[in-house]
Amino acid sequence: MRNVRLGIRDGLVFGAVFLFVVLVGLYGAFAANSLLGVRVPNMIFALFGIWVGAYVMRSVRRQGSQLTDGVVAALVAGVTMTLLLALFTFWASRVNLRDIFANMTPEVVALLTFDRGVPTGLVFQVVGGALLAVAGALGNVAWDRIRLPEGATETGNRLASFLLVLYVIVGGFTALLFALGQWGPALRDIAEGALGFALPNDLYRILRIGAVVLIVGYLGGIALTLAAPAQAVRLKERLTTTRRLFGLAFILLALFFPLSLGSYWNQVLTTIGIFVMMGLGLNVVVGFAGLLDLGYVAFFAIGAYTYAFLNSPKYGLDLSFWVSLPIAMAVAALAGIILGVPVLRMRGDYLAIVTLGFGEIIRLIMNNQVELTGGAQGILQIQPPEILGLVINTPLRFYYLIFIGAVLVAFVTARLNNSRIGRAWIAMREDEDVAQAMGINTVNYKLLAFATGAAFAGLAGLIFAARQRNIFPADFGLLVSIEALSLIIIGGMGSIPGVIAGAVALKGLPELLRALQEYRLLIYGALLVVMMLVRPEGLLPSRRRAREIHEAMEEIEIDESELQSTA
Amino acid sequence: MTIKATRRARTLPDFTTLILWGLGGISLLVILYRIFVVLTTQEELTATIWGFQLVNGLVLGGVYALIALGYTLVYGILFMINFAHGEVMMLGAYAGYFTLTYLNARGFMETNPILTLVITFVAGMLVSMLAGITLERVAYRPLRRAPRLVPLITAIGASIFLQNAALRIFGSKLRVYVKPSVIEGGFRLGESGIFVPRTGVLIFVTSILLMIGLYLLVQYTKLGKAMRAVAEDKDTAALMGIDVDRVIVQTFMLGSLLAGAAGVMLGFHNSQVNAFIGFIPGIKAFTAAVLGGIGNIPGAMFGGFFLGLAESLGPTALGIPSQYKDVIAFSLLVLVLIFRPTGLLGEVLSEKRA
């Protein structure tokens, strides 16, 4: 009986989530796509069915109940979930719901009923849901049965590390080969000249496909290993070398890969690069010093507008990019200090709101000071940078400029983090009062964090303005701050690889899946919540930060009881 | 660090305090001078304009005060800013819109305008309440023991999520609030001829009634007593036999109910709803809560009205374009946080909490 109730409850929750996916329009968004001959919406349906079954089975087994009980509960959950869906589908087919729910088009109703009309389609839903849930429940049991035994042996561990290192080397090498796509013909000539005979074309194709497979598998493997639970700690320790190799492979990839891409993808890469820079800067403020800044876009905007003032013919100063660069960074840093002074004594949440207000104020000023900033019409005709006569005006050239900038920023932040300053920030983040008692001048270090972060954002803004050529206040909305914050939180606060991974995931993936582009913010919001609930330290966290968060969560309970007894 | 550095660390806060107070004094003087200039030179600023802005400020203030109460209630107990509170309000506004449209289509609105208003408010409040409870259960409760940054980020995430979910679910088309005949139009007040819209009267009166209701509830019922106890000290309250989890849920319920009412009011005030109406009013209402002293219920009411008035009278008095009203609100927030972090109505929270 208890299991049936659990099944109904979980079925309702999953049903509500499913309904949400349908209402938001994600279900219908993929109507035209199919994967391996199955339409994506039907796959979503199957996924939910299997998921609810597996989930219910897992909770039932945790309570130590029988497998048959689990299957029954899963069946109940599957039926409950789909009944909820069927009820809604029925309603949507009878009444025109589009006035309320913009996405409940007849096409979506047809999708939900598998093109079989209302009574039949609803039966399909419920029966299908029940079967899938049972399959999911059985799958959950099977998964555990085939899992490898916990705690691998020493040899096994060593073998795994060896394979990983091998994989990294091979992966890096093939990545390089793949990246050389554009230079392929030249390389081919060399190779064939040395061999003295022509190699078949298919070989090159196979090599390239193989390289893609390897890169994807390689990145996925690393991500999985790093994200693995505590049992894999030993492996993680061994990963330090692997990580270095991985970093090297990543840099090689980042250096050569864009050569084989078209200008659209290079443009995407420059956007990612700009966000990497912003993320690294924000990481100094939020990740290292623990000051939650929601108005970070203000410094980005200040950098961009400073360059526009100094360079655009509108103002007649006509300073070059390289002269403007230190000025823009200095102005942004100064703005960081100006914002920093009044908020010195504020903590956590107040700081967030005040910085948010600061960002909005900057944007409003840009929007309304028409004589100065051109208002909503923005500033036009900003000149691109030039190096030794080479004008940087294509996405590829910008990519390399941004790459260099991002590497420099990453280097500086990494050095800062490992310095006396970085340790002072950590101390401040962990406990401000104690840090102060230890003789750390929190005022100076806070201002330093604000100024450093702001300077990097200013640099990103400068490059952004140079790339866009025309800038408008609309480019500097709150959204940019939120995106920068999301990427460092999802990537892992305080961790430089995390920031890069976050930027690639958040700015790059929506470009790959165009249908998701519209739902980007919805997904960011959901990701922020889910990450905080499940893995508050982020995907690739710095080890210290991860420990901090978990310790805080576990120890507060003890701390308070101690306080009670001593008070 | 050397002794010298330590000595500097001790004197520096005093130095910054000095600078801050100097800046505050200067800005106050500039503002006063500006008001003086505007008042003496701008002849066309008649009593009608001032009166209109005053009425507008009171109406807006009522809405802000209601939202601010939600922030204050939650902050008083959990010490977290419920960033998504504005979005809870937005959902209430949508619920009110759908109810109103439905009743209008049925012809019910024409026959029973007053009842329609009541039903609309109730619908908005109930939906907001459900949203608030769900939010607490799903997003905040599991994080109650986490470091403060964690629930804060969750709240920001929830806010973005709800905004965009509403945008996708309800679509981006314009949704216009229909007004029942009783609150259509307005009347002129006395000889000066200050125009008072009927919607404004409805909003003002309803918000005052709700605030009185809340005040009585917090002061004189068992639930209110429990809430105050939990706000004072969660662990001791638990020892006294108070179900802390339940009180927290009920606090969210109360705050969200008020937010729902505020959402419907904002719908009537702006005559339309969209997915983004919650965010900025939410931030401003938080400002209002801080103005009055966060965690302090009369303070939130006072702060709401103060902010509403500052926002509607401010641009006129300072002679700046009304687009800068948001700047006024945020500047007020910064100023209060610097000079009087406990709010204008005095000490409620200790330094540790603020």
mmCIF file of C-alpha atoms in Angstrom, chain B:
data_model
loop_
_atom_site.group_PDB
_atom_site.id
_atom_site.type_symbol
_atom_site.label_atom_id
_atom_site.label_comp_id
_atom_site.label_asym_id
_atom_site.label_seq_id
_atom_site.Cartn_x
_atom_site.Cartn_y
_atom_site.Cartn_z
ATOM 1 C CA MET B 1 52.125 41.587 8.473
ATOM 2 C CA THR B 2 53.981 44.213 10.372
ATOM 3 C CA ILE B 3 52.676 46.296 13.204
ATOM 4 C CA LYS B 4 52.480 49.273 10.932
ATOM 5 C CA ALA B 5 50.061 47.505 8.653
ATOM 6 C CA THR B 6 47.900 46.487 11.585
ATOM 7 C CA ARG B 7 47.664 50.041 12.762
ATOM 8 C CA ARG B 8 46.605 51.122 9.313
ATOM 9 C CA ALA B 9 43.919 48.474 9.247
ATOM 10 C CA ARG B 10 42.477 49.888 12.451
ATOM 11 C CA THR B 11 42.331 53.459 11.269
ATOM 12 C CA LEU B 12 41.218 52.851 7.710
ATOM 13 C CA PRO B 13 37.560 52.016 8.362
ATOM 14 C CA ASP B 14 37.245 55.329 10.168
ATOM 15 C CA PHE B 15 38.736 57.026 7.173
ATOM 16 C CA THR B 16 36.287 55.388 4.770
ATOM 17 C CA THR B 17 33.437 56.256 7.107
ATOM 18 C CA LEU B 18 34.537 59.851 6.953
ATOM 19 C CA ILE B 19 34.652 59.823 3.154
ATOM 20 C CA LEU B 20 31.284 58.136 2.956
ATOM 21 C CA TRP B 21 29.631 60.634 5.264
ATOM 22 C CA GLY B 22 31.248 63.467 3.350
ATOM 23 C CA LEU B 23 29.921 62.100 0.062
ATOM 24 C CA GLY B 24 26.512 61.547 1.618
ATOM 25 C CA GLY B 25 26.422 65.106 2.915
ATOM 26 C CA ILE B 26 27.452 66.531 -0.436
ATOM 27 C CA SER B 27 24.863 64.515 -2.335
ATOM 28 C CA LEU B 28 22.197 65.569 0.139
ATOM 29 C CA LEU B 29 23.120 69.211 -0.389
ATOM 30 C CA VAL B 30 23.075 68.780 -4.172
ATOM 31 C CA ILE B 31 19.644 67.168 -3.995
ATOM 32 C CA LEU B 32 18.247 69.912 -1.767
ATOM 33 C CA TYR B 33 19.712 72.600 -3.996
ATOM 34 C CA ARG B 34 18.251 70.912 -7.057
ATOM 35 C CA ILE B 35 14.807 70.736 -5.458
ATOM 36 C CA PHE B 36 15.091 74.374 -4.446
ATOM 37 C CA VAL B 37 16.007 75.406 -7.997
ATOM 38 C CA VAL B 38 13.186 73.385 -9.521
ATOM 39 C CA LEU B 39 10.621 74.719 -7.051
ATOM 40 C CA THR B 40 11.582 78.341 -7.564
ATOM 41 C CA THR B 41 12.048 78.340 -11.326
ATOM 42 C CA GLN B 42 9.545 75.866 -12.745
ATOM 43 C CA GLU B 43 6.302 77.857 -12.775
ATOM 44 C CA GLU B 44 4.308 75.255 -14.672
ATOM 45 C CA LEU B 45 4.488 72.800 -11.759
ATOM 46 C CA THR B 46 1.013 73.380 -10.445
ATOM 47 C CA ALA B 47 -0.669 71.762 -7.514
ATOM 48 C CA THR B 48 -2.495 69.511 -9.979
ATOM 49 C CA ILE B 49 0.722 67.968 -11.190
ATOM 50 C CA TRP B 50 2.049 67.542 -7.676
ATOM 51 C CA GLY B 51 -1.286 66.116 -6.573
ATOM 52 C CA PHE B 52 -1.341 63.675 -9.441
ATOM 53 C CA GLN B 53 2.168 62.494 -8.660
ATOM 54 C CA LEU B 54 1.271 62.216 -4.993
ATOM 55 C CA VAL B 55 -1.727 60.018 -5.746
ATOM 56 C CA ASN B 56 0.372 57.964 -8.128
ATOM 57 C CA GLY B 57 3.051 57.574 -5.495
ATOM 58 C CA LEU B 58 0.576 56.413 -2.881
ATOM 59 C CA VAL B 59 -0.885 53.831 -5.243
ATOM 60 C CA LEU B 60 2.515 52.526 -6.297
ATOM 61 C CA GLY B 61 3.577 52.640 -2.670
ATOM 62 C CA GLY B 62 0.718 50.351 -1.708
ATOM 63 C CA VAL B 63 1.827 47.797 -4.272
ATOM 64 C CA TYR B 64 5.472 48.042 -3.225
ATOM 65 C CA ALA B 65 4.514 47.739 0.419
ATOM 66 C CA LEU B 66 2.602 44.521 -0.208
ATOM 67 C CA ILE B 67 5.505 42.962 -2.083
ATOM 68 C CA ALA B 68 7.988 44.276 0.448
ATOM 69 C CA LEU B 69 6.055 42.517 3.207
ATOM 70 C CA GLY B 70 6.730 39.212 1.483
ATOM 71 C CA TYR B 71 10.454 39.923 1.412
ATOM 72 C CA THR B 72 10.485 41.045 4.991
ATOM 73 C CA LEU B 73 8.547 38.052 6.282
ATOM 74 C CA VAL B 74 10.833 35.586 4.542
ATOM 75 C CA TYR B 75 13.981 37.506 5.363
ATOM 76 C CA GLY B 76 12.963 37.812 8.965
ATOM 77 C CA ILE B 77 12.838 34.048 9.265
ATOM 78 C CA LEU B 78 15.349 32.628 6.806
ATOM 79 C CA PHE B 79 17.757 35.556 6.310
ATOM 80 C CA MET B 80 17.624 35.077 2.571
ATOM 81 C CA ILE B 81 16.406 37.320 -0.191
ATOM 82 C CA ASN B 82 13.702 35.490 -2.036
ATOM 83 C CA PHE B 83 14.705 36.842 -5.417
ATOM 84 C CA ALA B 84 11.869 34.974 -7.066
ATOM 85 C CA HIS B 85 9.261 36.838 -5.012
ATOM 86 C CA GLY B 86 8.663 39.268 -7.884
ATOM 87 C CA GLU B 87 7.997 36.298 -10.149
ATOM 88 C CA VAL B 88 5.535 34.853 -7.650
ATOM 89 C CA MET B 89 3.750 38.175 -7.943
ATOM 90 C CA MET B 90 3.871 37.981 -11.736
ATOM 91 C CA LEU B 91 2.188 34.568 -11.662
ATOM 92 C CA GLY B 92 -0.563 36.053 -9.496
ATOM 93 C CA ALA B 93 -1.009 38.815 -12.039
ATOM 94 C CA TYR B 94 -1.408 36.230 -14.789
ATOM 95 C CA ALA B 95 -3.937 34.264 -12.747
ATOM 96 C CA GLY B 96 -5.880 37.470 -12.161
ATOM 97 C CA TYR B 97 -5.803 38.222 -15.856
ATOM 98 C CA PHE B 98 -7.139 34.815 -16.851
ATOM 99 C CA THR B 99 -9.884 34.931 -14.238
ATOM 100 C CA LEU B 100 -10.906 38.393 -15.273
ATOM 101 C CA THR B 101 -10.932 37.504 -18.965
ATOM 102 C CA TYR B 102 -12.937 34.371 -18.295
ATOM 103 C CA LEU B 103 -15.525 36.156 -16.148
ATOM 104 C CA ASN B 104 -15.744 38.923 -18.724
ATOM 105 C CA ALA B 105 -16.345 36.466 -21.539
ATOM 106 C CA ARG B 106 -19.095 34.803 -19.505
ATOM 107 C CA GLY B 107 -20.805 38.154 -18.954
ATOM 108 C CA PHE B 108 -20.446 37.671 -15.206
ATOM 109 C CA MET B 109 -18.372 40.815 -14.894
ATOM 110 C CA GLU B 110 -21.115 43.100 -16.115
ATOM 111 C CA THR B 111 -23.724 41.771 -13.741
ATOM 112 C CA ASN B 112 -21.488 41.424 -10.664
ATOM 113 C CA PRO B 113 -18.558 43.820 -10.947
ATOM 114 C CA ILE B 114 -17.698 43.819 -7.252
ATOM 115 C CA LEU B 115 -17.840 40.043 -6.970
ATOM 116 C CA THR B 116 -15.664 39.825 -10.072
ATOM 117 C CA LEU B 117 -13.033 41.951 -8.401
ATOM 118 C CA VAL B 118 -13.124 39.772 -5.297
ATOM 119 C CA ILE B 119 -12.834 36.577 -7.319
ATOM 120 C CA THR B 120 -9.959 38.020 -9.345
ATOM 121 C CA PHE B 121 -8.033 38.951 -6.230
ATOM 122 C CA VAL B 122 -8.691 35.582 -4.632
ATOM 123 C CA ALA B 123 -7.562 33.744 -7.772
ATOM 124 C CA GLY B 124 -4.376 35.754 -8.042
ATOM 125 C CA MET B 125 -3.603 35.259 -4.376
ATOM 126 C CA LEU B 126 -4.242 31.529 -4.461
ATOM 127 C CA VAL B 127 -2.053 30.939 -7.497
ATOM 128 C CA SER B 128 0.753 32.998 -6.015
ATOM 129 C CA MET B 129 0.408 31.092 -2.774
ATOM 130 C CA LEU B 130 0.754 27.779 -4.592
ATOM 131 C CA ALA B 131 3.778 29.103 -6.447
ATOM 132 C CA GLY B 132 5.366 30.310 -3.233
ATOM 133 C CA ILE B 133 4.830 27.023 -1.432
ATOM 134 C CA THR B 134 6.197 25.023 -4.357
ATOM 135 C CA LEU B 135 9.215 27.271 -4.547
ATOM 136 C CA GLU B 136 9.964 26.820 -0.880
ATOM 137 C CA ARG B 137 9.512 23.082 -1.021
ATOM 138 C CA VAL B 138 11.524 22.459 -4.180
ATOM 139 C CA ALA B 139 14.210 25.113 -4.168
ATOM 140 C CA TYR B 140 14.785 26.479 -0.680
ATOM 141 C CA ARG B 141 14.018 23.821 1.892
ATOM 142 C CA PRO B 142 16.801 21.431 0.881
ATOM 143 C CA LEU B 143 19.291 24.275 1.195
ATOM 144 C CA ARG B 144 18.387 25.547 4.601
ATOM 145 C CA ARG B 145 21.732 24.528 6.087
ATOM 146 C CA ALA B 146 23.845 25.582 3.116
ATOM 147 C CA PRO B 147 26.215 28.571 3.081
ATOM 148 C CA ARG B 148 24.369 31.802 2.384
ATOM 149 C CA LEU B 149 25.582 32.192 -1.161
ATOM 150 C CA VAL B 150 23.960 28.912 -2.180
ATOM 151 C CA PRO B 151 20.265 29.693 -1.523
ATOM 152 C CA LEU B 152 20.830 33.168 -2.907
ATOM 153 C CA ILE B 153 22.033 31.783 -6.229
ATOM 154 C CA THR B 154 19.157 29.313 -6.176
ATOM 155 C CA ALA B 155 16.737 32.178 -5.730
ATOM 156 C CA ILE B 156 18.249 34.071 -8.662
ATOM 157 C CA GLY B 157 18.035 30.914 -10.754
ATOM 158 C CA ALA B 158 14.417 30.378 -9.732
ATOM 159 C CA SER B 159 13.632 33.948 -10.673
ATOM 160 C CA ILE B 160 15.091 33.599 -14.176
ATOM 161 C CA PHE B 161 13.483 30.222 -14.555
ATOM 162 C CA LEU B 162 9.999 31.429 -13.619
ATOM 163 C CA GLN B 163 10.287 34.506 -15.825
ATOM 164 C CA ASN B 164 11.216 32.506 -18.876
ATOM 165 C CA ALA B 165 8.816 29.689 -18.100
ATOM 166 C CA ALA B 166 5.966 32.207 -17.999
ATOM 167 C CA LEU B 167 7.205 33.778 -21.214
ATOM 168 C CA ARG B 168 7.228 30.403 -22.974
ATOM 169 C CA ILE B 169 4.028 29.043 -21.477
ATOM 170 C CA PHE B 170 1.838 32.118 -21.853
ATOM 171 C CA GLY B 171 3.526 33.426 -24.982
ATOM 172 C CA SER B 172 4.755 36.917 -25.649
ATOM 173 C CA LYS B 173 1.486 38.426 -26.842
ATOM 174 C CA LEU B 174 0.086 41.470 -25.113
ATOM 175 C CA ARG B 175 -2.363 40.654 -22.346
ATOM 176 C CA VAL B 176 -4.617 43.563 -21.480
ATOM 177 C CA TYR B 177 -6.454 43.657 -18.160
ATOM 178 C CA VAL B 178 -10.138 44.435 -18.629
ATOM 179 C CA LYS B 179 -11.500 46.679 -15.908
ATOM 180 C CA PRO B 180 -14.912 46.171 -14.364
ATOM 181 C CA SER B 181 -17.087 49.279 -14.703
ATOM 182 C CA VAL B 182 -16.768 50.187 -11.004
ATOM 183 C CA ILE B 183 -13.075 50.942 -11.282
ATOM 184 C CA GLU B 184 -13.223 52.501 -14.723
ATOM 185 C CA GLY B 185 -12.234 56.175 -14.961
ATOM 186 C CA GLY B 186 -11.844 58.425 -11.950
ATOM 187 C CA PHE B 187 -12.896 61.651 -10.322
ATOM 188 C CA ARG B 188 -11.499 65.056 -9.492
ATOM 189 C CA LEU B 189 -10.721 65.944 -5.936
ATOM 190 C CA GLY B 190 -12.036 69.276 -4.592
ATOM 191 C CA GLU B 191 -11.263 72.619 -6.136
ATOM 192 C CA SER B 192 -7.681 71.940 -7.157
ATOM 193 C CA GLY B 193 -8.979 69.298 -9.526
ATOM 194 C CA ILE B 194 -6.499 66.553 -8.720
ATOM 195 C CA PHE B 195 -7.415 63.541 -10.802
ATOM 196 C CA VAL B 196 -7.847 60.363 -8.790
ATOM 197 C CA PRO B 197 -8.323 57.177 -10.800
ATOM 198 C CA ARG B 198 -10.758 54.660 -9.332
ATOM 199 C CA THR B 199 -8.181 51.883 -9.785
ATOM 200 C CA GLY B 200 -5.897 53.892 -7.541
ATOM 201 C CA VAL B 201 -8.531 54.050 -4.810
ATOM 202 C CA LEU B 202 -9.116 50.311 -5.085
ATOM 203 C CA ILE B 203 -5.392 49.557 -4.873
ATOM 204 C CA PHE B 204 -4.766 51.905 -1.989
ATOM 205 C CA VAL B 205 -7.735 50.752 0.094
ATOM 206 C CA THR B 206 -7.118 47.058 -0.571
ATOM 207 C CA SER B 207 -3.448 47.291 0.249
ATOM 208 C CA ILE B 208 -4.170 49.118 3.506
ATOM 209 C CA LEU B 209 -6.778 46.524 4.462
ATOM 210 C CA LEU B 210 -4.423 43.651 3.694
ATOM 211 C CA MET B 211 -1.649 45.279 5.683
ATOM 212 C CA ILE B 212 -3.898 45.773 8.695
ATOM 213 C CA GLY B 213 -4.965 42.150 8.357
ATOM 214 C CA LEU B 214 -1.373 40.970 8.261
ATOM 215 C CA TYR B 215 -0.394 43.127 11.190
ATOM 216 C CA LEU B 216 -3.235 41.783 13.304
ATOM 217 C CA LEU B 217 -2.394 38.244 12.278
ATOM 218 C CA VAL B 218 1.252 38.579 13.193
ATOM 219 C CA GLN B 219 0.528 40.352 16.471
ATOM 220 C CA TYR B 220 -2.484 38.537 17.831
ATOM 221 C CA THR B 221 -2.781 34.991 16.469
ATOM 222 C CA LYS B 222 -0.987 31.862 17.457
ATOM 223 C CA LEU B 223 0.542 31.629 13.993
ATOM 224 C CA GLY B 224 1.874 35.149 14.266
ATOM 225 C CA LYS B 225 3.377 34.388 17.628
ATOM 226 C CA ALA B 226 5.012 31.269 16.229
ATOM 227 C CA MET B 227 6.383 33.244 13.314
ATOM 228 C CA ARG B 228 7.885 35.844 15.575
ATOM 229 C CA ALA B 229 9.382 33.148 17.736
ATOM 230 C CA VAL B 230 10.975 31.398 14.756
ATOM 231 C CA ALA B 231 12.308 34.707 13.481
ATOM 232 C CA GLU B 232 13.879 35.351 16.860
ATOM 233 C CA ASP B 233 15.573 31.993 17.234
ATOM 234 C CA LYS B 234 14.789 28.912 15.196
ATOM 235 C CA ASP B 235 16.318 26.363 17.522
ATOM 236 C CA THR B 236 14.771 27.687 20.692
ATOM 237 C CA ALA B 237 11.439 27.935 18.921
ATOM 238 C CA ALA B 238 11.770 24.288 17.952
ATOM 239 C CA LEU B 239 12.497 23.419 21.593
ATOM 240 C CA MET B 240 9.340 25.251 22.585
ATOM 241 C CA GLY B 241 7.363 22.844 20.445
ATOM 242 C CA ILE B 242 6.973 24.954 17.338
ATOM 243 C CA ASP B 243 7.085 23.083 14.061
ATOM 244 C CA VAL B 244 9.658 25.291 12.359
ATOM 245 C CA ASP B 245 9.216 23.804 8.901
ATOM 246 C CA ARG B 246 5.501 24.404 9.053
ATOM 247 C CA VAL B 247 5.911 27.972 10.208
ATOM 248 C CA ILE B 248 8.330 28.641 7.370
ATOM 249 C CA VAL B 249 5.860 27.267 4.831
ATOM 250 C CA GLN B 250 3.120 29.379 6.358
ATOM 251 C CA THR B 251 5.347 32.438 6.148
ATOM 252 C CA PHE B 252 5.924 31.798 2.470
ATOM 253 C CA MET B 253 2.174 31.315 2.116
ATOM 254 C CA LEU B 254 1.400 34.666 3.702
ATOM 255 C CA GLY B 255 4.049 36.530 1.755
ATOM 256 C CA SER B 256 2.940 34.968 -1.499
ATOM 257 C CA LEU B 257 -0.721 35.726 -0.814
ATOM 258 C CA LEU B 258 0.163 39.386 -0.456
ATOM 259 C CA ALA B 259 2.332 39.200 -3.575
ATOM 260 C CA GLY B 260 -0.592 37.729 -5.503
ATOM 261 C CA ALA B 261 -2.797 40.621 -4.459
ATOM 262 C CA ALA B 262 -0.029 43.025 -5.447
ATOM 263 C CA GLY B 263 0.226 41.291 -8.821
ATOM 264 C CA VAL B 264 -3.454 41.794 -9.554
ATOM 265 C CA MET B 265 -3.139 45.412 -8.430
ATOM 266 C CA LEU B 266 -0.157 45.955 -10.693
ATOM 267 C CA GLY B 267 -2.173 44.408 -13.506
ATOM 268 C CA PHE B 268 -4.948 46.942 -12.944
ATOM 269 C CA HIS B 269 -2.461 49.749 -12.521
ATOM 270 C CA ASN B 270 -0.497 49.047 -15.721
ATOM 271 C CA SER B 271 -3.561 47.615 -17.519
ATOM 272 C CA GLN B 272 -1.473 44.705 -18.775
ATOM 273 C CA VAL B 273 0.686 41.761 -17.789
ATOM 274 C CA ASN B 274 3.743 40.117 -19.254
ATOM 275 C CA ALA B 275 6.381 37.735 -17.966
ATOM 276 C CA PHE B 276 8.797 40.471 -16.944
ATOM 277 C CA ILE B 277 6.583 42.673 -14.787
ATOM 278 C CA GLY B 278 7.816 40.991 -11.635
ATOM 279 C CA PHE B 279 11.532 41.519 -11.684
ATOM 280 C CA ILE B 280 12.066 45.261 -11.322
ATOM 281 C CA PRO B 281 9.130 45.812 -8.925
ATOM 282 C CA GLY B 282 10.503 42.882 -6.964
ATOM 283 C CA ILE B 283 13.914 44.508 -6.622
ATOM 284 C CA LYS B 284 12.305 47.808 -5.733
ATOM 285 C CA ALA B 285 10.096 46.208 -3.151
ATOM 286 C CA PHE B 286 13.183 44.695 -1.639
ATOM 287 C CA THR B 287 14.608 48.198 -1.545
ATOM 288 C CA ALA B 288 11.454 49.259 0.246
ATOM 289 C CA ALA B 289 11.860 46.466 2.765
ATOM 290 C CA VAL B 290 15.444 47.550 3.426
ATOM 291 C CA LEU B 291 14.380 51.175 3.687
ATOM 292 C CA GLY B 292 12.022 50.362 6.493
ATOM 293 C CA GLY B 293 14.408 47.905 8.118
ATOM 294 C CA ILE B 294 14.283 44.372 6.834
ATOM 295 C CA GLY B 295 12.451 41.921 9.018
ATOM 296 C CA ASN B 296 10.305 44.724 10.359
ATOM 297 C CA ILE B 297 6.669 44.550 9.262
ATOM 298 C CA PRO B 298 5.562 48.172 9.815
ATOM 299 C CA GLY B 299 8.934 49.109 8.334
ATOM 300 C CA ALA B 300 8.130 47.349 5.074
ATOM 301 C CA MET B 301 4.807 49.187 4.835
ATOM 302 C CA PHE B 302 6.480 52.499 5.533
ATOM 303 C CA GLY B 303 9.312 51.720 3.125
ATOM 304 C CA GLY B 304 6.873 50.800 0.372
ATOM 305 C CA PHE B 305 5.016 54.079 0.593
ATOM 306 C CA PHE B 306 8.239 56.020 1.001
ATOM 307 C CA LEU B 307 9.702 54.470 -2.114
ATOM 308 C CA GLY B 308 6.507 54.896 -4.111
ATOM 309 C CA LEU B 309 6.399 58.582 -3.241
ATOM 310 C CA ALA B 310 10.112 59.096 -3.836
ATOM 311 C CA GLU B 311 9.798 57.483 -7.206
ATOM 312 C CA SER B 312 6.817 59.470 -8.414
ATOM 313 C CA LEU B 313 7.676 62.821 -6.818
ATOM 314 C CA GLY B 314 11.439 62.517 -7.198
ATOM 315 C CA PRO B 315 11.872 63.061 -10.935
ATOM 316 C CA THR B 316 9.524 66.062 -10.841
ATOM 317 C CA ALA B 317 11.193 67.566 -7.808
ATOM 318 C CA LEU B 318 14.686 67.063 -9.142
ATOM 319 C CA GLY B 319 13.748 68.122 -12.646
ATOM 320 C CA ILE B 320 15.117 64.979 -14.298
ATOM 321 C CA PRO B 321 13.440 62.713 -16.861
ATOM 322 C CA SER B 322 11.112 60.103 -15.369
ATOM 323 C CA GLN B 323 13.223 57.299 -16.916
ATOM 324 C CA TYR B 324 15.543 57.877 -13.996
ATOM 325 C CA LYS B 325 13.011 56.773 -11.416
ATOM 326 C CA ASP B 326 14.748 53.399 -11.218
ATOM 327 C CA VAL B 327 18.010 55.208 -10.549
ATOM 328 C CA ILE B 328 16.340 56.997 -7.643
ATOM 329 C CA ALA B 329 15.156 53.719 -6.177
ATOM 330 C CA PHE B 330 18.551 52.044 -6.447
ATOM 331 C CA SER B 331 20.410 55.089 -5.161
ATOM 332 C CA LEU B 332 18.111 55.185 -2.164
ATOM 333 C CA LEU B 333 18.921 51.563 -1.508
ATOM 334 C CA VAL B 334 22.659 52.194 -1.651
ATOM 335 C CA LEU B 335 22.371 55.260 0.562
ATOM 336 C CA VAL B 336 20.287 53.497 3.182
ATOM 337 C CA LEU B 337 22.585 50.495 3.214
ATOM 338 C CA ILE B 338 25.598 52.715 3.707
ATOM 339 C CA PHE B 339 24.278 55.113 6.270
ATOM 340 C CA ARG B 340 21.558 53.217 8.038
ATOM 341 C CA PRO B 341 21.761 49.501 7.293
ATOM 342 C CA THR B 342 19.121 48.798 9.896
ATOM 343 C CA GLY B 343 16.581 50.838 7.938
ATOM 344 C CA LEU B 344 14.847 54.094 8.661
ATOM 345 C CA LEU B 345 12.582 52.626 11.304
ATOM 346 C CA GLY B 346 15.406 51.483 13.471
ATOM 347 C CA GLU B 347 16.924 48.423 14.975
ATOM 348 C CA VAL B 348 15.339 45.103 14.415
ATOM 349 C CA LEU B 349 18.245 43.005 13.331
ATOM 350 C CA SER B 350 21.598 42.761 14.943
ATOM 351 C CA GLU B 351 24.804 43.332 13.018
ATOM 352 C CA LYS B 352 25.207 39.597 12.614
ATOM 353 C CA ARG B 353 22.066 39.253 10.575
ATOM 354 C CA ALA B 354 22.228 42.392 8.502
#
